[in-house]
PDB file of C-alpha atoms and ligand atoms in Angstrom:
ATOM      1  CA  MET E   1       3.681 -11.818 -59.612  1.00 82.00           C
ATOM      2  CA  SER E   2       0.863 -14.402 -59.088  1.00 90.00           C
ATOM      3  CA  ARG E   3      -1.240 -14.539 -62.308  1.00 94.00           C
ATOM      4  CA  TYR E   4      -4.808 -16.556 -62.670  1.00 95.00           C
ATOM      5  CA  HIS E   5      -7.454 -17.797 -65.751  1.00 95.00           C
ATOM      6  CA  ASN E   6     -10.581 -18.770 -65.913  1.00 95.00           C
ATOM      7  CA  ALA E   7     -11.074 -22.234 -66.578  1.00 94.00           C
ATOM      8  CA  GLU E   8     -14.379 -24.599 -67.370  1.00 94.00           C
ATOM      9  CA  ILE E   9     -15.895 -28.126 -65.432  1.00 92.00           C
ATOM     10  CA  ILE E  10     -18.771 -29.531 -64.671  1.00 94.00           C
ATOM     11  CA  CYS E  11     -20.122 -29.816 -61.710  1.00 95.00           C
ATOM     12  CA  PRO E  12     -20.120 -33.951 -61.098  1.00 93.00           C
ATOM     13  CA  VAL E  13     -23.216 -33.688 -59.808  1.00 96.00           C
ATOM     14  CA  CYS E  14     -25.501 -31.310 -60.992  1.00 97.00           C
ATOM     15  CA  LYS E  15     -24.057 -31.694 -63.963  1.00 96.00           C
ATOM     16  CA  LYS E  16     -23.929 -27.056 -64.700  1.00 96.00           C
ATOM     17  CA  LYS E  17     -21.010 -25.348 -65.905  1.00 95.00           C
ATOM     18  CA  ASN E  18     -18.525 -23.621 -63.771  1.00 93.00           C
ATOM     19  CA  ILE E  19     -16.512 -21.157 -63.908  1.00 92.00           C
ATOM     20  CA  VAL E  20     -13.446 -21.526 -61.088  1.00 92.00           C
ATOM     21  CA  ARG E  21     -10.513 -20.062 -60.906  1.00 91.00           C
ATOM     22  CA  VAL E  22      -7.261 -21.890 -62.213  1.00 94.00           C
ATOM     23  CA  TRP E  23      -4.216 -20.428 -61.010  1.00 95.00           C
ATOM     24  CA  ASP E  24      -0.318 -20.854 -63.290  1.00 95.00           C
ATOM     25  CA  SER E  25       1.212 -18.366 -60.741  1.00 95.00           C
ATOM     26  CA  VAL E  26       1.351 -18.369 -57.179  1.00 96.00           C
ATOM     27  CA  ASN E  27       3.459 -15.668 -55.730  1.00 96.00           C
ATOM     28  CA  VAL E  28       3.093 -15.655 -51.903  1.00 96.00           C
ATOM     29  CA  ASP E  29       4.796 -12.716 -50.984  1.00 96.00           C
ATOM     30  CA  ILE E  30       1.970 -10.611 -53.252  1.00 96.00           C
ATOM     31  CA  ASN E  31      -1.012 -13.235 -51.715  1.00 96.00           C
ATOM     32  CA  PRO E  32      -0.453 -14.220 -48.739  1.00 96.00           C
ATOM     33  CA  GLU E  33      -3.800 -15.585 -48.198  1.00 96.00           C
ATOM     34  CA  ILE E  34      -3.117 -18.628 -50.874  1.00 96.00           C
ATOM     35  CA  LYS E  35      -0.136 -19.476 -48.699  1.00 97.00           C
ATOM     36  CA  GLU E  36      -2.810 -19.925 -46.266  1.00 97.00           C
ATOM     37  CA  ASP E  37      -5.650 -21.363 -47.917  1.00 95.00           C
ATOM     38  CA  ILE E  38      -2.703 -24.005 -49.348  1.00 96.00           C
ATOM     39  CA  LEU E  39      -1.359 -25.302 -45.893  1.00 96.00           C
ATOM     40  CA  SER E  40      -5.587 -24.811 -44.362  1.00 94.00           C
ATOM     41  CA  GLY E  41      -6.349 -27.385 -47.004  1.00 90.00           C
ATOM     42  CA  LYS E  42      -9.029 -24.926 -49.097  1.00 90.00           C
ATOM     43  CA  PHE E  43      -6.814 -24.413 -52.112  1.00 93.00           C
ATOM     44  CA  ASN E  44      -7.848 -25.957 -54.554  1.00 87.00           C
ATOM     45  CA  HIS E  45     -11.575 -26.433 -53.376  1.00 90.00           C
ATOM     46  CA  SER E  46     -14.436 -24.067 -54.910  1.00 90.00           C
ATOM     47  CA  ILE E  47     -18.344 -24.733 -54.478  1.00 92.00           C
ATOM     48  CA  CYS E  48     -20.703 -24.911 -57.193  1.00 94.00           C
ATOM     49  CA  PRO E  49     -23.079 -22.085 -57.480  1.00 93.00           C
ATOM     50  CA  SER E  50     -26.295 -24.607 -58.216  1.00 95.00           C
ATOM     51  CA  CYS E  51     -25.463 -27.583 -55.365  1.00 97.00           C
ATOM     52  CA  ASN E  52     -23.183 -26.259 -53.152  1.00 95.00           C
ATOM     53  CA  VAL E  53     -21.116 -29.522 -53.595  1.00 95.00           C
ATOM     54  CA  GLU E  54     -17.411 -28.874 -52.423  1.00 92.00           C
ATOM     55  CA  ILE E  55     -15.154 -29.297 -56.024  1.00 91.00           C
ATOM     56  CA  ASN E  56     -12.061 -30.525 -55.584  1.00 89.00           C
ATOM     57  CA  CYS E  57     -10.134 -28.931 -58.821  1.00 88.00           C
ATOM     58  CA  VAL E  58      -6.871 -30.531 -59.187  1.00 89.00           C
ATOM     59  CA  TYR E  59      -4.116 -28.472 -61.505  1.00 92.00           C
ATOM     60  CA  GLY E  60      -0.485 -27.770 -61.597  1.00 94.00           C
ATOM     61  CA  PHE E  61       1.557 -24.577 -60.979  1.00 96.00           C
ATOM     62  CA  LEU E  62       4.291 -21.848 -60.125  1.00 96.00           C
ATOM     63  CA  TYR E  63       4.491 -21.535 -56.117  1.00 97.00           C
ATOM     64  CA  HIS E  64       6.833 -18.935 -55.675  1.00 95.00           C
ATOM     65  CA  ASP E  65       7.955 -18.103 -52.591  1.00 96.00           C
ATOM     66  CA  MET E  66      10.121 -14.927 -52.540  1.00 94.00           C
ATOM     67  CA  LYS E  67      11.018 -14.721 -48.541  1.00 94.00           C
ATOM     68  CA  HIS E  68      12.327 -16.882 -48.425  1.00 95.00           C
ATOM     69  CA  ARG E  69      14.124 -18.231 -52.422  1.00 95.00           C
ATOM     70  CA  TYR E  70      12.620 -21.371 -53.302  1.00 96.00           C
ATOM     71  CA  MET E  71      10.035 -21.807 -56.271  1.00 96.00           C
ATOM     72  CA  VAL E  72       7.952 -25.390 -56.788  1.00 97.00           C
ATOM     73  CA  GLY E  73       7.282 -26.475 -59.143  1.00 97.00           C
ATOM     74  CA  ILE E  74       3.709 -29.116 -58.956  1.00 97.00           C
ATOM     75  CA  GLU E  75       3.246 -32.063 -61.651  1.00 93.00           C
ATOM     76  CA  HIS E  76       4.566 -29.433 -64.672  1.00 92.00           C
ATOM     77  CA  ASP E  77       8.915 -29.258 -64.777  1.00 94.00           C
ATOM     78  CA  TYR E  78       9.770 -25.068 -65.137  1.00 93.00           C
ATOM     79  CA  THR E  79      12.828 -25.306 -66.128  1.00 92.00           C
ATOM     80  CA  THR E  80      13.062 -24.807 -69.127  1.00 91.00           C
ATOM     81  CA  ALA E  81      10.918 -21.476 -68.514  1.00 88.00           C
ATOM     82  CA  LEU E  82      13.469 -21.122 -65.615  1.00 87.00           C
ATOM     83  CA  LEU E  83      16.194 -20.933 -68.643  1.00 85.00           C
ATOM     84  CA  MET E  84      15.189 -18.435 -70.621  1.00 84.00           C
ATOM     85  CA  THR E  85      14.553 -15.739 -68.317  1.00 83.00           C
ATOM     86  CA  ASP E  86      17.698 -14.498 -65.820  1.00 79.00           C
ATOM     87  CA  CYS E  87      17.257 -17.317 -62.986  1.00 76.00           C
ATOM     88  CA  PRO E  88      17.912 -15.532 -59.403  1.00 80.00           C
ATOM     89  CA  ASP E  89      20.566 -16.018 -57.024  1.00 84.00           C
ATOM     90  CA  GLY E  90      20.318 -17.441 -54.154  1.00 89.00           C
ATOM     91  CA  TYR E  91      17.352 -19.518 -55.195  1.00 94.00           C
ATOM     92  CA  ARG E  92      15.926 -22.883 -53.975  1.00 96.00           C
ATOM     93  CA  PHE E  93      13.805 -24.709 -57.069  1.00 96.00           C
ATOM     94  CA  ARG E  94      11.666 -28.078 -56.374  1.00 97.00           C
ATOM     95  CA  ARG E  95       9.340 -30.431 -58.586  1.00 97.00           C
ATOM     96  CA  VAL E  96       6.722 -32.702 -56.273  1.00 97.00           C
ATOM     97  CA  LYS E  97       4.205 -34.133 -58.031  1.00 94.00           C
ATOM     98  CA  ASP E  98       0.751 -32.702 -55.191  1.00 93.00           C
ATOM     99  CA  ILE E  99      -0.453 -30.448 -53.718  1.00 94.00           C
ATOM    100  CA  ASN E 100       0.815 -33.050 -50.413  1.00 93.00           C
ATOM    101  CA  GLY E 101       4.262 -32.115 -51.790  1.00 95.00           C
ATOM    102  CA  LEU E 102       4.382 -28.593 -51.791  1.00 97.00           C
ATOM    103  CA  ILE E 103       2.745 -27.923 -48.134  1.00 97.00           C
ATOM    104  CA  GLU E 104       6.061 -30.340 -47.088  1.00 97.00           C
ATOM    105  CA  LYS E 105       8.499 -28.295 -48.768  1.00 98.00           C
ATOM    106  CA  ILE E 106       6.155 -24.982 -47.541  1.00 98.00           C
ATOM    107  CA  ASN E 107       7.094 -27.014 -43.915  1.00 98.00           C
ATOM    108  CA  ILE E 108      10.252 -27.083 -44.417  1.00 98.00           C
ATOM    109  CA  PHE E 109      11.438 -23.699 -46.072  1.00 97.00           C
ATOM    110  CA  GLU E 110       9.248 -21.665 -43.723  1.00 95.00           C
ATOM    111  CA  LEU E 111      11.813 -22.940 -40.894  1.00 96.00           C
ATOM    112  CA  GLU E 112      15.016 -22.127 -42.615  1.00 95.00           C
ATOM    113  CA  LEU E 113      16.411 -25.942 -42.398  1.00 97.00           C
ATOM    114  CA  ASN E 114      17.534 -27.866 -45.935  1.00 97.00           C
ATOM    115  CA  ASP E 115      14.677 -30.087 -48.302  1.00 98.00           C
ATOM    116  CA  ILE E 116      17.972 -32.530 -49.324  1.00 97.00           C
ATOM    117  CA  VAL E 117      18.995 -32.312 -45.389  1.00 97.00           C
ATOM    118  CA  ILE E 118      15.084 -34.504 -44.071  1.00 97.00           C
ATOM    119  CA  GLU E 119      15.076 -36.109 -46.840  1.00 96.00           C
ATOM    120  CA  MET E 120      18.544 -38.316 -45.190  1.00 95.00           C
ATOM    121  CA  VAL E 121      16.650 -37.657 -41.779  1.00 95.00           C
ATOM    122  CA  LYS E 122      14.143 -40.154 -43.517  1.00 94.00           C
ATOM    123  CA  LYS E 123      16.490 -42.035 -44.466  1.00 92.00           C
ATOM    124  CA  ILE E 124      17.543 -42.930 -41.855  1.00 91.00           C
ATOM    125  CA  VAL E 125      14.797 -44.394 -39.698  1.00 90.00           C
ATOM    126  CA  MET E 126      14.163 -46.237 -43.203  1.00 86.00           C
ATOM    127  CA  GLU E 127      17.337 -47.534 -42.096  1.00 86.00           C
ATOM    128  CA  THR E 128      16.482 -47.791 -38.418  1.00 85.00           C
ATOM    129  CA  SER E 129      13.271 -49.390 -38.869  1.00 78.00           C
ATOM    130  CA  ASN E 130      11.530 -51.533 -41.738  1.00 69.00           C
ATOM    131  CA  ARG E 131       7.757 -50.676 -40.168  1.00 67.00           C
ATOM    132  CA  TYR E 132       7.825 -46.710 -41.831  1.00 67.00           C
ATOM    133  CA  SER E 133       6.220 -46.009 -45.258  1.00 78.00           C
ATOM    134  CA  LYS E 134       6.256 -42.966 -46.753  1.00 89.00           C
ATOM    135  CA  LEU E 135       7.274 -39.541 -44.662  1.00 93.00           C
ATOM    136  CA  LEU E 136       6.517 -35.844 -44.911  1.00 94.00           C
ATOM    137  CA  PHE E 137       7.371 -33.564 -42.373  1.00 97.00           C
ATOM    138  CA  CYS E 138       5.162 -31.242 -40.888  1.00 96.00           C
ATOM    139  CA  THR E 139       6.679 -29.262 -37.603  1.00 97.00           C
ATOM    140  CA  ILE E 140       9.088 -28.346 -34.817  1.00 97.00           C
ATOM    141  CA  GLU E 141       7.896 -29.035 -31.313  1.00 96.00           C
ATOM    142  CA  ASN E 142       9.824 -29.613 -28.208  1.00 95.00           C
ATOM    143  CA  ASN E 143      13.053 -29.917 -29.810  1.00 96.00           C
ATOM    144  CA  ASN E 144      11.550 -33.157 -32.189  1.00 97.00           C
ATOM    145  CA  MET E 145      10.754 -32.821 -36.222  1.00 98.00           C
ATOM    146  CA  ILE E 146       7.471 -34.394 -36.469  1.00 96.00           C
ATOM    147  CA  PHE E 147       6.301 -36.609 -39.294  1.00 95.00           C
ATOM    148  CA  MET E 148       3.628 -37.584 -40.596  1.00 92.00           C
ATOM    149  CA  PHE E 149       2.905 -41.144 -41.979  1.00 89.00           C
ATOM    150  CA  ALA E 150       1.953 -39.946 -46.576  1.00 86.00           C
ATOM    151  CA  ASP E 151      -1.426 -42.759 -46.161  1.00 84.00           C
ATOM    152  CA  GLN E 152      -2.551 -42.139 -42.598  1.00 83.00           C
ATOM    153  CA  PRO E 153      -2.549 -38.387 -42.624  1.00 76.00           C
ATOM    154  CA  ALA E 154      -3.552 -38.673 -38.034  1.00 83.00           C
ATOM    155  CA  LYS E 155      -0.415 -40.649 -37.649  1.00 86.00           C
ATOM    156  CA  GLY E 156       2.805 -39.228 -36.952  1.00 88.00           C
ATOM    157  CA  ILE E 157       6.228 -39.959 -35.754  1.00 91.00           C
ATOM    158  CA  PHE E 158       8.693 -37.604 -33.933  1.00 94.00           C
ATOM    159  CA  ILE E 159      12.548 -37.522 -34.564  1.00 95.00           C
ATOM    160  CA  PRO E 160      14.695 -35.807 -32.323  1.00 97.00           C
ATOM    161  CA  ILE E 161      15.998 -32.815 -33.977  1.00 97.00           C
ATOM    162  CA  ARG E 162      19.876 -33.948 -33.496  1.00 97.00           C
ATOM    163  CA  ILE E 163      19.242 -36.592 -36.050  1.00 96.00           C
ATOM    164  CA  TYR E 164      19.001 -33.451 -38.005  1.00 98.00           C
ATOM    165  CA  ASP E 165      22.347 -31.860 -37.733  1.00 97.00           C
ATOM    166  CA  PHE E 166      24.245 -35.693 -37.374  1.00 96.00           C
ATOM    167  CA  ALA E 167      22.248 -36.214 -41.400  1.00 96.00           C
ATOM    168  CA  LEU E 168      24.115 -32.678 -42.251  1.00 97.00           C
ATOM    169  CA  LYS E 169      26.505 -33.566 -41.140  1.00 96.00           C
ATOM    170  CA  LYS E 170      26.525 -36.490 -43.318  1.00 93.00           C
ATOM    171  CA  CYS E 171      25.133 -34.820 -46.489  1.00 92.00           C
ATOM    172  CA  SER E 172      28.587 -33.324 -48.729  1.00 93.00           C
ATOM    173  CA  LYS E 173      28.857 -30.437 -50.614  1.00 93.00           C
ATOM    174  CA  ALA E 174      28.115 -32.441 -53.276  1.00 94.00           C
ATOM    175  CA  ASP E 175      24.932 -33.224 -51.832  1.00 93.00           C
ATOM    176  CA  LEU E 176      24.343 -29.475 -50.812  1.00 95.00           C
ATOM    177  CA  ASP E 177      24.338 -28.596 -54.356  1.00 93.00           C
ATOM    178  CA  GLU E 178      21.921 -26.056 -55.770  1.00 94.00           C
ATOM    179  CA  LYS E 179      21.011 -26.173 -58.863  1.00 91.00           C
ATOM    180  CA  PRO E 180      19.829 -23.828 -61.998  1.00 91.00           C
ATOM    181  CA  GLU E 181      16.684 -26.415 -62.182  1.00 94.00           C
ATOM    182  CA  PHE E 182      13.876 -27.775 -60.555  1.00 96.00           C
ATOM    183  CA  MET E 183      15.068 -30.783 -59.430  1.00 96.00           C
ATOM    184  CA  ILE E 184      13.132 -33.887 -57.360  1.00 96.00           C
ATOM    185  CA  VAL E 185      14.322 -34.140 -53.846  1.00 96.00           C
ATOM    186  CA  ASP E 186      11.591 -36.817 -52.501  1.00 92.00           C
ATOM    187  CA  GLN E 187      11.795 -40.061 -50.840  1.00 86.00           C
ATOM    188  CA  ASP E 188      11.285 -41.670 -53.755  1.00 81.00           C
ATOM    189  CA  THR E 189      14.137 -39.947 -56.072  1.00 74.00           C
ATOM    190  CA  ASN E 190      16.582 -40.457 -52.838  1.00 56.00           C
TER     191      ASN E 190
HETATM  192 ZN1   ZN H   1     -23.090 -28.572 -58.787  1.00 78.62          ZN
END
């Protein structure tokens, strides 16, 4: 189920009140169009009907993909709510800071990859070179993983997929352990 409520925002340009739809939770098996909006950068954008300016509404919500069996909490930790329900088996629960963090998780989980291993790959890249800042996984092309620089979205690097297999072998069972809580798996915490 997807849930939303209407919220009032003031247009930063014409100062008129706008009613916008704010999603509390998004189930992309029911609303696949929302996933497309997130991936194309249209989510969180609304157009002021009075002056046509584009307004960016940033807020936290719960992202749920039943097909790939994961949930991502954007901004909020939904663990307490999760523990009050029957926690679904075989799920991954993640917490991210913003929509870019969510997009990275979607890109990883849609390719049936493990984000814990992806973070290990980033660590290996950082250890072998000191010129990289924060990386975001994008996709796989011709046996290469493509990562973008978080601070320079137009620039990226290619890492051979064998580095993923190498990192996977380095992970212990405990490293890959999934818990019934919204875990933070990112470059800052690894
Ligand atoms: Zn306006």
